[in-house]
PDB file of C-alpha atoms in Angstrom:
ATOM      1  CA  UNK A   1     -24.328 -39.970  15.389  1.00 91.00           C
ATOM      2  CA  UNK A   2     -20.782 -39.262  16.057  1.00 91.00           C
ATOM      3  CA  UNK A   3     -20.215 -38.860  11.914  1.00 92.00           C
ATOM      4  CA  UNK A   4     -22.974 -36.415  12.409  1.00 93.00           C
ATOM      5  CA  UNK A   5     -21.224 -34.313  15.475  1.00 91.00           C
ATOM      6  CA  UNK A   6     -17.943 -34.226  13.182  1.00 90.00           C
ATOM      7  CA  UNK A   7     -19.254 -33.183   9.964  1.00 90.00           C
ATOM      8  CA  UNK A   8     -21.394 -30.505  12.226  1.00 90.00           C
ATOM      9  CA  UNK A   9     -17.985 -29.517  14.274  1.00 89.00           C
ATOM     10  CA  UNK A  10     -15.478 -29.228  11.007  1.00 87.00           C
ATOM     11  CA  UNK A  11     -18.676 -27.131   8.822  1.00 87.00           C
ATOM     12  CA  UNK A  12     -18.708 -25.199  11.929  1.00 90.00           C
ATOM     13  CA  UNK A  13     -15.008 -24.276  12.976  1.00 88.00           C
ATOM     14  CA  UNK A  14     -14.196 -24.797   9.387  1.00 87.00           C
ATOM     15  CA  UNK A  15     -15.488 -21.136   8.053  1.00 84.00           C
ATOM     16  CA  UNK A  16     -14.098 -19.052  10.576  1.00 86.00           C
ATOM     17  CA  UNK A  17     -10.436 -20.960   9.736  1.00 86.00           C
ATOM     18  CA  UNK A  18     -10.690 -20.334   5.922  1.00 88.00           C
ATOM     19  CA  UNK A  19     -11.975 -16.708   6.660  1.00 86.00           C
ATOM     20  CA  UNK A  20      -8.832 -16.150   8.585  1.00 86.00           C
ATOM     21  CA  UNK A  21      -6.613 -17.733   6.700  1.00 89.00           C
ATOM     22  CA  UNK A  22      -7.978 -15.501   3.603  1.00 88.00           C
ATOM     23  CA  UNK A  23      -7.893 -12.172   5.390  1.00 88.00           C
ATOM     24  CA  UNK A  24      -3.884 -12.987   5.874  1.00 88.00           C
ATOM     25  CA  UNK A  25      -3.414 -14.046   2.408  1.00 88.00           C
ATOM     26  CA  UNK A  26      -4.694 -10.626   1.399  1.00 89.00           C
ATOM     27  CA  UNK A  27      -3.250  -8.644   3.849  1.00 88.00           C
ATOM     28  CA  UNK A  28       0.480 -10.378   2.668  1.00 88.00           C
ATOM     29  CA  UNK A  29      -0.548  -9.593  -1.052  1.00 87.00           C
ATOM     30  CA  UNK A  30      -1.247  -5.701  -0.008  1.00 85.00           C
ATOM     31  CA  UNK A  31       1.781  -5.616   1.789  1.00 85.00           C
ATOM     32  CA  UNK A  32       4.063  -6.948  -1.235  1.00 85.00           C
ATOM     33  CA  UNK A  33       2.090  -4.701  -3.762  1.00 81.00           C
ATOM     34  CA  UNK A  34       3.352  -1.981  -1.610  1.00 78.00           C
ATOM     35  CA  UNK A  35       6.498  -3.164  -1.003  1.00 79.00           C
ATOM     36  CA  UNK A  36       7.592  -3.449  -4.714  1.00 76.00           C
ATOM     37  CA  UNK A  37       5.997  -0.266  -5.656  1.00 71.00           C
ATOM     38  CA  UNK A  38       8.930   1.566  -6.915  1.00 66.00           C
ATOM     39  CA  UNK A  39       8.931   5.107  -4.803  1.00 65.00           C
ATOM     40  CA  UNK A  40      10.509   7.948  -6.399  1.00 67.00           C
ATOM     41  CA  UNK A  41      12.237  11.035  -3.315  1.00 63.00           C
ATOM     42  CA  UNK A  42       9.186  13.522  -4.382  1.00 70.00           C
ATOM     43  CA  UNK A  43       6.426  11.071  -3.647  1.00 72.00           C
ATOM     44  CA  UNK A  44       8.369   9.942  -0.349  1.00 72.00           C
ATOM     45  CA  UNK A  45       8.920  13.487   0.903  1.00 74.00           C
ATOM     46  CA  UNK A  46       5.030  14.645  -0.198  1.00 76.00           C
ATOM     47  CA  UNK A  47       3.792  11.420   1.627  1.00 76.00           C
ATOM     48  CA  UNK A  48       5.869  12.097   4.856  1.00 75.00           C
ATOM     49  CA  UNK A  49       4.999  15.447   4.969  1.00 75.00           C
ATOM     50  CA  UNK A  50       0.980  14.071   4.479  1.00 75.00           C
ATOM     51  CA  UNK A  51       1.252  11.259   7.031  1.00 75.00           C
ATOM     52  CA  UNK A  52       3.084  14.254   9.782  1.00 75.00           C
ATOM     53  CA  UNK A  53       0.267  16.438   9.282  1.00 72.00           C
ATOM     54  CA  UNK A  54      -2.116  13.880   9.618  1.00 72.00           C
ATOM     55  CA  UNK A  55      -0.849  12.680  12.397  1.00 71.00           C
ATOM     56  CA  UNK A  56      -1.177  16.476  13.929  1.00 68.00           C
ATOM     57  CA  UNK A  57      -4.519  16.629  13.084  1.00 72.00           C
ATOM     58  CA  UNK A  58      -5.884  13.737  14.251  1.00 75.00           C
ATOM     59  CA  UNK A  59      -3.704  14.073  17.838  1.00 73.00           C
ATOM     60  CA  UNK A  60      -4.577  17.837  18.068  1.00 72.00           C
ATOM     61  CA  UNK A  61      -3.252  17.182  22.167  1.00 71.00           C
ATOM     62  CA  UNK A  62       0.217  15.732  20.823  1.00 70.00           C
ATOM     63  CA  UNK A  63       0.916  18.263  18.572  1.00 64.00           C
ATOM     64  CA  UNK A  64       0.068  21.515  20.930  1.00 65.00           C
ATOM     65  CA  UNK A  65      -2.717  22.775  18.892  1.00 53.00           C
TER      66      UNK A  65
END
């Protein structure tokens, strides 16, 4: 009975751990695809500009709009 309880308690706890454990091994990878991503000024400058305006838009309070 007890082999029973343990085999029930790791197939339980087990998924959630290697769900988690995933999710962070893919959210590293996305982070170091973006991180070596060579970035030339233009597209820095055009994404800044993006990301501020954005940003304004979706905090319409913020900005004084």
């Amino acid at each position: 009975m007890l082999e029973i309880a343990a085999a029930v308690l790791l197939y339980v706890c087990g998924f959630p751990c290697i769900y988690g454990v995933m999710r962070l091994a893919v959210r590293h990878g996305l982070q170091d695809v973006e991180r070596s991503r060579p970035e030339n000024p233009d597209h820095a400058a055009e994404r800044a500009r993006l990301e501020e305006r954005t940003f304004a838009r979706e905090n319409a309070f913020l900005a004084g709009s």
